Amino acid sequence: MHHRHPDIDPQLLSETEEQRELRTVLRDFFTEESGSEDVRKHLATPRGHDEKLWARLAGEIGVHGLAIPEEFGGSGFTFAELAVALEESGRALYCAPLLPTVVLAAHALLDSGDQQACARYLPRIADGTLTATVAGFEEADPGVAAERSGPGWVLRGAADFVLDGAGADLIVVRAETTEGARLFACEPAVDTCPRTPRRVLDETRRQALVEFRGAPATPVGESGEVTAALDAGRAALAAEQVGGSGHALDATVEFVAQRQQFGRPIGSFQAVKHRLADVLVAREAARSASAYATACVALASPQLPVAASAAAAVCSETYRLATAEYVQLHGGIGFTWEHPAHLYVRRARSSEVLFGTSDHHRTRLAELVGLTTRPAA
């Protein structure tokens, strides 16, 4: 059972001057290089994102290595700095695989304690030359099994709806062995690891069916424990959702201040003010929940499971509300394919089920704080 009182210094929930500068740099970068038209253009490419922009983000700004220790080629900052980048990427609807690569896979490698695996893969994640993802992490009974083959291991089975599964250079897989679940690093090959893209609601976050047909793999660490990496993913997704909610609110406020009806801006009508005020209040609550989850990841706090599930529930519902009002208060134009609002609606709807629904996280919270007797998943 977890303590009910936070163990995080409140000062850690506020941005530092360095983080504010990073936010300014990233917002300018995404505004200039990754607008909604750029996103649409690159969705039609084989990789689904601008690979040159991905390399610039890693090389010029160093986003990929922010939370990676210096000994493995990173900058040695914390998850708090990475969360700033994730929030700004969510605000811009950046469609490259930051979440699976620099959060899920990188944290799984770091949490494993396998120095050899970290030294092999993390420097390439940090410099942007390697994309990665994870598979089998959310299944109580992994759909992938590992078996010995001569001196090494091979994987058999399948994992569906793997983030960036069709394009990732590395897949960190949680697979079942005769001695229990364990992590493996798989560099997929066409003959032993066919990958089939799935048609999904949110085309900015590609997913795929990954099949393992005797795919060679290397053990990573000694354990199959992935809860901490998943909770880091939930905190990262919450930061993205806060950024997306911020864009939806700002774009809607700008529109209602300009749109005229009955000789006055529609934003001057009380009903519109109330609806936007509700979004603002929800966004601030989401920002607080996200900041706490971020601090818990950065400090490896035992409160992380509680913070991650709280942020997942609050930020998912806020993003859904913000994008709904984004469409509604833009009137007829908000329903058109040409307007970017629908891209944010799709991202909001897909994100709210990515690591479990709000109901799932509320149930988990109740279990974690001792309100139910079932063990938390």
Tab-separated table of C-alpha atoms in Angstrom, residues 43-358:
chain	number	residue	atom	x	y	z
A	43	LEU	CA	1.929	11.028	-42.936
A	44	ALA	CA	1.901	9.896	-46.561
A	45	THR	CA	5.600	8.924	-46.557
A	46	PRO	CA	6.798	5.343	-45.939
A	47	ARG	CA	8.257	6.181	-42.521
A	48	GLY	CA	5.381	8.460	-41.482
A	49	HIS	CA	7.518	11.373	-40.317
A	50	ASP	CA	10.223	13.759	-41.470
A	51	GLU	CA	13.464	11.834	-40.934
A	52	LYS	CA	15.597	14.938	-41.482
A	53	LEU	CA	13.636	16.753	-38.775
A	54	TRP	CA	14.093	13.759	-36.474
A	55	ALA	CA	17.862	13.971	-36.971
A	56	ARG	CA	17.858	17.730	-36.355
A	57	LEU	CA	15.832	17.336	-33.169
A	58	ALA	CA	18.422	14.873	-31.892
A	59	GLY	CA	21.516	16.685	-33.174
A	60	GLU	CA	20.736	20.390	-32.909
A	61	ILE	CA	18.620	20.396	-29.745
A	62	GLY	CA	19.557	17.065	-28.184
A	63	VAL	CA	16.013	16.032	-27.277
A	64	HIS	CA	16.591	12.285	-27.658
A	65	GLY	CA	19.389	12.225	-25.126
A	66	LEU	CA	17.927	14.545	-22.502
A	67	ALA	CA	17.100	11.784	-20.006
A	68	ILE	CA	19.930	9.429	-21.002
A	69	PRO	CA	23.028	9.405	-18.757
A	70	GLU	CA	26.222	10.894	-20.148
A	71	GLU	CA	27.996	7.535	-19.917
A	72	PHE	CA	25.601	6.251	-22.588
A	73	GLY	CA	25.874	9.230	-24.914
A	74	GLY	CA	23.099	11.369	-23.435
A	75	SER	CA	23.020	14.803	-21.834
A	76	GLY	CA	22.510	13.552	-18.297
A	77	PHE	CA	19.450	15.679	-17.559
A	78	THR	CA	16.269	14.200	-16.088
A	79	PHE	CA	12.819	13.159	-17.221
A	80	ALA	CA	11.642	16.663	-16.237
A	81	GLU	CA	13.523	18.155	-19.202
A	82	LEU	CA	12.303	15.399	-21.503
A	83	ALA	CA	8.715	16.083	-20.394
A	84	VAL	CA	9.066	19.681	-21.621
A	85	ALA	CA	10.020	18.346	-25.051
A	86	LEU	CA	7.154	15.859	-25.011
A	87	GLU	CA	4.647	18.563	-24.092
A	88	GLU	CA	5.811	20.758	-26.951
A	89	SER	CA	5.778	17.813	-29.355
A	90	GLY	CA	2.193	17.071	-28.305
A	91	ARG	CA	1.266	20.700	-28.815
A	92	ALA	CA	2.603	20.538	-32.385
A	93	LEU	CA	1.219	17.023	-32.988
A	94	TYR	CA	4.732	15.908	-33.911
A	95	CYS	CA	4.332	12.517	-35.571
A	96	ALA	CA	7.775	10.930	-35.106
A	97	PRO	CA	8.214	8.037	-32.619
A	98	LEU	CA	9.534	9.955	-29.614
A	99	LEU	CA	7.288	8.122	-27.143
A	100	PRO	CA	8.299	4.542	-28.032
A	101	THR	CA	11.963	5.372	-28.677
A	102	VAL	CA	13.173	7.848	-26.065
A	103	VAL	CA	10.697	6.919	-23.328
A	104	LEU	CA	9.507	3.309	-23.452
A	105	ALA	CA	12.507	1.566	-25.008
A	106	ALA	CA	15.149	3.798	-23.421
A	107	HIS	CA	13.624	3.474	-19.947
A	108	ALA	CA	13.219	-0.284	-20.321
A	109	LEU	CA	16.921	-0.558	-21.129
A	110	LEU	CA	17.963	1.714	-18.269
A	111	ASP	CA	15.672	-0.015	-15.772
A	112	SER	CA	17.057	-3.418	-16.764
A	113	GLY	CA	20.458	-2.534	-15.343
A	114	ASP	CA	22.098	-4.282	-18.302
A	115	GLN	CA	25.185	-2.151	-18.920
A	116	GLN	CA	26.118	-3.969	-22.103
A	117	ALA	CA	22.684	-3.484	-23.687
A	118	CYS	CA	22.621	0.168	-22.604
A	119	ALA	CA	26.062	0.798	-24.088
A	120	ARG	CA	25.048	-0.879	-27.341
A	121	TYR	CA	21.728	0.887	-27.949
A	122	LEU	CA	21.364	4.074	-25.896
A	123	PRO	CA	24.094	6.118	-27.671
A	124	ARG	CA	22.324	5.503	-30.984
A	125	ILE	CA	18.966	6.437	-29.478
A	126	ALA	CA	20.529	9.627	-28.113
A	127	ASP	CA	22.035	10.690	-31.444
A	128	GLY	CA	18.875	9.902	-33.393
A	129	THR	CA	20.293	7.087	-35.537
A	130	LEU	CA	18.219	4.337	-33.903
A	131	THR	CA	14.449	4.163	-33.481
A	132	ALA	CA	13.079	1.682	-30.990
A	133	THR	CA	9.868	0.399	-29.466
A	134	VAL	CA	8.583	-2.191	-27.009
A	135	ALA	CA	6.315	-5.222	-27.365
A	136	GLY	CA	4.477	-7.491	-24.951
A	137	PHE	CA	4.695	-5.033	-22.068
A	138	GLU	CA	1.010	-4.695	-21.249
A	139	GLU	CA	-0.032	-8.323	-21.407
A	140	ALA	CA	-0.334	-10.270	-18.160
A	141	ASP	CA	0.468	-13.379	-20.177
A	142	PRO	CA	2.945	-12.338	-22.884
A	143	GLY	CA	1.987	-13.304	-26.420
A	144	VAL	CA	5.659	-13.906	-27.193
A	145	ALA	CA	7.772	-16.832	-25.998
A	146	ALA	CA	11.547	-17.120	-25.965
A	147	GLU	CA	13.404	-20.375	-26.352
A	148	ARG	CA	17.041	-21.332	-26.529
A	149	SER	CA	18.513	-22.075	-29.944
A	150	GLY	CA	22.112	-23.241	-29.786
A	151	PRO	CA	24.112	-20.628	-27.869
A	152	GLY	CA	21.455	-17.949	-28.245
A	153	TRP	CA	17.722	-17.258	-28.049
A	154	VAL	CA	14.888	-16.937	-30.551
A	155	LEU	CA	11.428	-15.436	-30.190
A	156	ARG	CA	8.119	-16.941	-31.303
A	157	GLY	CA	4.623	-15.492	-31.150
A	158	ALA	CA	3.115	-12.104	-31.937
A	159	ALA	CA	2.402	-8.698	-30.448
A	160	ASP	CA	-0.295	-6.473	-31.919
A	161	PHE	CA	-0.676	-2.692	-32.105
A	162	VAL	CA	2.998	-2.120	-31.361
A	163	LEU	CA	3.874	1.582	-31.478
A	164	ASP	CA	5.994	2.268	-34.560
A	165	GLY	CA	6.171	-1.495	-34.889
A	166	ALA	CA	6.591	-1.492	-38.668
A	167	GLY	CA	9.535	0.899	-38.743
A	168	ALA	CA	11.487	0.587	-35.489
A	169	ASP	CA	15.092	-0.573	-35.772
A	170	LEU	CA	14.996	-2.210	-32.329
A	171	ILE	CA	12.200	-3.916	-30.404
A	172	VAL	CA	12.557	-4.508	-26.665
A	173	VAL	CA	10.326	-7.532	-26.082
A	174	ARG	CA	8.909	-8.973	-22.909
A	175	ALA	CA	8.754	-12.703	-23.616
A	176	GLU	CA	7.900	-15.789	-21.590
A	177	THR	CA	10.628	-18.350	-20.883
A	178	THR	CA	10.557	-21.614	-18.952
A	179	GLU	CA	11.819	-19.613	-15.961
A	180	GLY	CA	9.350	-16.734	-16.248
A	181	ALA	CA	9.081	-13.480	-18.181
A	182	ARG	CA	12.253	-11.777	-19.350
A	183	LEU	CA	13.277	-8.883	-21.595
A	184	PHE	CA	14.975	-9.372	-24.945
A	185	ALA	CA	16.405	-7.034	-27.563
A	186	CYS	CA	15.395	-7.929	-31.111
A	187	GLU	CA	16.694	-6.217	-34.246
A	188	PRO	CA	13.939	-7.350	-36.639
A	189	ALA	CA	14.727	-8.997	-39.973
A	190	VAL	CA	12.193	-9.469	-42.764
A	191	ASP	CA	12.369	-13.277	-42.832
A	192	THR	CA	12.044	-13.921	-39.099
A	193	CYS	CA	10.063	-10.875	-37.983
A	194	PRO	CA	7.337	-9.834	-40.469
A	195	ARG	CA	5.593	-6.595	-39.537
A	196	THR	CA	2.150	-5.545	-40.739
A	197	PRO	CA	0.998	-1.911	-40.347
A	198	ARG	CA	-2.430	-1.581	-38.738
A	199	ARG	CA	-5.030	0.917	-39.835
A	200	VAL	CA	-5.595	3.092	-36.771
A	201	LEU	CA	-7.662	6.133	-35.870
A	202	ASP	CA	-4.626	8.329	-35.241
A	203	GLU	CA	-2.335	8.177	-38.267
A	204	THR	CA	0.217	10.387	-36.496
A	205	ARG	CA	1.012	7.468	-34.170
A	206	ARG	CA	1.616	4.391	-36.300
A	207	GLN	CA	1.068	0.896	-34.939
A	208	ALA	CA	1.677	-2.587	-36.331
A	209	LEU	CA	1.286	-6.313	-35.829
A	210	VAL	CA	4.738	-7.776	-35.152
A	211	GLU	CA	5.221	-11.522	-35.600
A	212	PHE	CA	8.228	-13.414	-34.294
A	213	ARG	CA	9.053	-16.545	-36.286
A	214	GLY	CA	12.270	-17.708	-34.738
A	215	ALA	CA	13.610	-14.146	-34.552
A	216	PRO	CA	17.097	-14.004	-32.968
A	217	ALA	CA	17.144	-12.012	-29.739
A	218	THR	CA	19.535	-11.059	-26.976
A	219	PRO	CA	18.536	-11.194	-23.274
A	220	VAL	CA	18.377	-7.819	-21.528
A	221	GLY	CA	18.901	-7.907	-17.783
A	222	GLU	CA	17.564	-10.690	-15.604
A	223	SER	CA	13.967	-9.629	-15.044
A	224	GLY	CA	10.774	-9.195	-17.025
A	225	GLU	CA	9.574	-6.348	-14.806
A	226	VAL	CA	8.303	-3.453	-16.942
A	227	THR	CA	5.935	-1.556	-14.630
A	228	ALA	CA	8.319	1.374	-14.127
A	229	ALA	CA	8.896	1.760	-17.885
A	230	LEU	CA	5.141	1.659	-18.527
A	231	ASP	CA	4.503	4.263	-15.840
A	232	ALA	CA	7.185	6.458	-17.402
A	233	GLY	CA	5.286	6.025	-20.666
A	234	ARG	CA	2.060	7.107	-18.975
A	235	ALA	CA	3.749	10.191	-17.545
A	236	ALA	CA	5.195	10.994	-20.976
A	237	LEU	CA	1.814	10.586	-22.638
A	238	ALA	CA	0.259	12.863	-20.014
A	239	ALA	CA	2.788	15.573	-20.896
A	240	GLU	CA	1.894	15.164	-24.583
A	241	GLN	CA	-1.799	15.467	-23.731
A	242	VAL	CA	-1.220	18.666	-21.750
A	243	GLY	CA	0.542	20.128	-24.788
A	244	GLY	CA	-2.246	19.104	-27.135
A	245	SER	CA	-4.869	20.506	-24.773
A	246	GLY	CA	-2.952	23.778	-24.665
A	247	HIS	CA	-2.950	24.044	-28.445
A	248	ALA	CA	-6.677	23.300	-28.654
A	249	LEU	CA	-7.500	25.932	-26.028
A	250	ASP	CA	-5.219	28.622	-27.476
A	251	ALA	CA	-6.434	28.069	-31.042
A	252	THR	CA	-10.070	28.225	-29.922
A	253	VAL	CA	-9.592	31.385	-27.855
A	254	GLU	CA	-7.910	33.044	-30.838
A	255	PHE	CA	-10.770	32.038	-33.136
A	256	VAL	CA	-13.651	33.169	-30.900
A	257	ALA	CA	-11.941	36.535	-30.422
A	258	GLN	CA	-12.029	37.085	-34.179
A	259	ARG	CA	-15.261	35.403	-35.299
A	260	GLN	CA	-18.103	37.945	-35.415
A	261	GLN	CA	-21.790	37.220	-34.817
A	262	PHE	CA	-24.524	39.812	-34.245
A	263	GLY	CA	-21.901	42.515	-34.575
A	264	ARG	CA	-19.604	41.270	-31.810
A	265	PRO	CA	-16.943	38.548	-31.275
A	266	ILE	CA	-18.537	35.227	-30.298
A	267	GLY	CA	-15.984	35.023	-27.499
A	268	SER	CA	-17.855	37.857	-25.771
A	269	PHE	CA	-20.941	35.687	-25.258
A	270	GLN	CA	-21.252	34.291	-21.762
A	271	ALA	CA	-21.984	30.733	-22.877
A	272	VAL	CA	-18.767	30.607	-24.884
A	273	LYS	CA	-16.782	32.123	-22.007
A	274	HIS	CA	-18.094	29.464	-19.622
A	275	ARG	CA	-17.170	26.621	-21.937
A	276	LEU	CA	-13.649	27.917	-22.417
A	277	ALA	CA	-13.300	28.548	-18.684
A	278	ASP	CA	-14.154	24.883	-18.084
A	279	VAL	CA	-11.400	23.838	-20.492
A	280	LEU	CA	-8.920	26.186	-18.798
A	281	VAL	CA	-9.675	24.792	-15.345
A	282	ALA	CA	-9.379	21.222	-16.635
A	283	ARG	CA	-6.110	22.049	-18.402
A	284	GLU	CA	-4.598	23.465	-15.201
A	285	ALA	CA	-5.614	20.331	-13.290
A	286	ALA	CA	-4.035	18.214	-16.020
A	287	ARG	CA	-0.866	20.317	-15.899
A	288	SER	CA	-0.580	19.714	-12.138
A	289	ALA	CA	-1.167	15.969	-12.471
A	290	SER	CA	1.376	15.761	-15.278
A	291	ALA	CA	3.979	17.761	-13.341
A	292	TYR	CA	3.663	15.463	-10.336
A	293	ALA	CA	3.986	12.321	-12.463
A	294	THR	CA	6.995	13.835	-14.219
A	295	ALA	CA	8.698	14.600	-10.891
A	296	CYS	CA	8.023	11.046	-9.700
A	297	VAL	CA	9.722	9.587	-12.791
A	298	ALA	CA	12.657	11.984	-12.481
A	299	LEU	CA	13.229	11.060	-8.834
A	300	ALA	CA	12.313	7.359	-9.150
A	301	SER	CA	9.726	7.962	-6.435
A	302	PRO	CA	7.749	5.028	-5.006
A	303	GLN	CA	4.686	7.213	-5.626
A	304	LEU	CA	5.124	6.825	-9.389
A	305	PRO	CA	2.383	4.189	-9.927
A	306	VAL	CA	-0.177	6.425	-8.189
A	307	ALA	CA	1.019	9.565	-9.942
A	308	ALA	CA	1.141	7.906	-13.375
A	309	SER	CA	-2.386	6.525	-13.183
A	310	ALA	CA	-3.765	9.794	-11.787
A	311	ALA	CA	-2.130	11.726	-14.625
A	312	ALA	CA	-3.379	9.220	-17.200
A	313	ALA	CA	-6.990	9.591	-16.061
A	314	VAL	CA	-6.976	13.381	-15.624
A	315	CYS	CA	-4.995	14.286	-18.749
A	316	SER	CA	-6.937	11.914	-21.012
A	317	GLU	CA	-10.258	13.424	-20.018
A	318	THR	CA	-8.912	16.969	-20.308
A	319	TYR	CA	-7.564	16.338	-23.810
A	320	ARG	CA	-10.870	14.861	-24.893
A	321	LEU	CA	-12.785	17.898	-23.557
A	322	ALA	CA	-10.362	20.412	-25.074
A	323	THR	CA	-10.487	18.837	-28.528
A	324	ALA	CA	-14.265	18.519	-28.447
A	325	GLU	CA	-14.571	22.244	-27.775
A	326	TYR	CA	-11.884	22.896	-30.397
A	327	VAL	CA	-14.244	21.430	-32.990
A	328	GLN	CA	-17.533	22.741	-31.593
A	329	LEU	CA	-16.517	26.350	-31.038
A	330	HIS	CA	-14.967	26.596	-34.478
A	331	GLY	CA	-18.431	25.921	-35.884
A	332	GLY	CA	-18.739	24.505	-39.387
A	333	ILE	CA	-15.060	24.937	-40.229
A	334	GLY	CA	-14.097	22.791	-37.245
A	335	PHE	CA	-15.805	19.772	-38.824
A	336	THR	CA	-13.923	19.972	-42.109
A	337	TRP	CA	-11.122	17.641	-43.158
A	338	GLU	CA	-8.947	20.608	-44.089
A	339	HIS	CA	-8.949	22.045	-40.572
A	340	PRO	CA	-6.354	20.610	-38.135
A	341	ALA	CA	-8.909	20.120	-35.328
A	342	HIS	CA	-9.758	16.572	-36.390
A	343	LEU	CA	-6.090	15.562	-36.185
A	344	TYR	CA	-6.077	16.565	-32.520
A	345	VAL	CA	-9.402	14.806	-31.889
A	346	ARG	CA	-7.937	11.610	-33.305
A	347	ARG	CA	-4.801	11.933	-31.195
A	348	ALA	CA	-6.913	12.575	-28.084
A	349	ARG	CA	-9.166	9.577	-28.659
A	350	SER	CA	-6.299	7.195	-29.383
A	351	SER	CA	-4.197	8.447	-26.463
A	352	GLU	CA	-6.926	7.886	-23.886
A	353	VAL	CA	-6.784	4.106	-24.462
A	354	LEU	CA	-3.080	3.730	-25.227
A	355	PHE	CA	-1.959	2.563	-21.773
A	356	GLY	CA	-5.368	1.755	-20.322
A	357	THR	CA	-8.648	3.646	-20.143
A	358	SER	CA	-9.542	6.204	-17.480
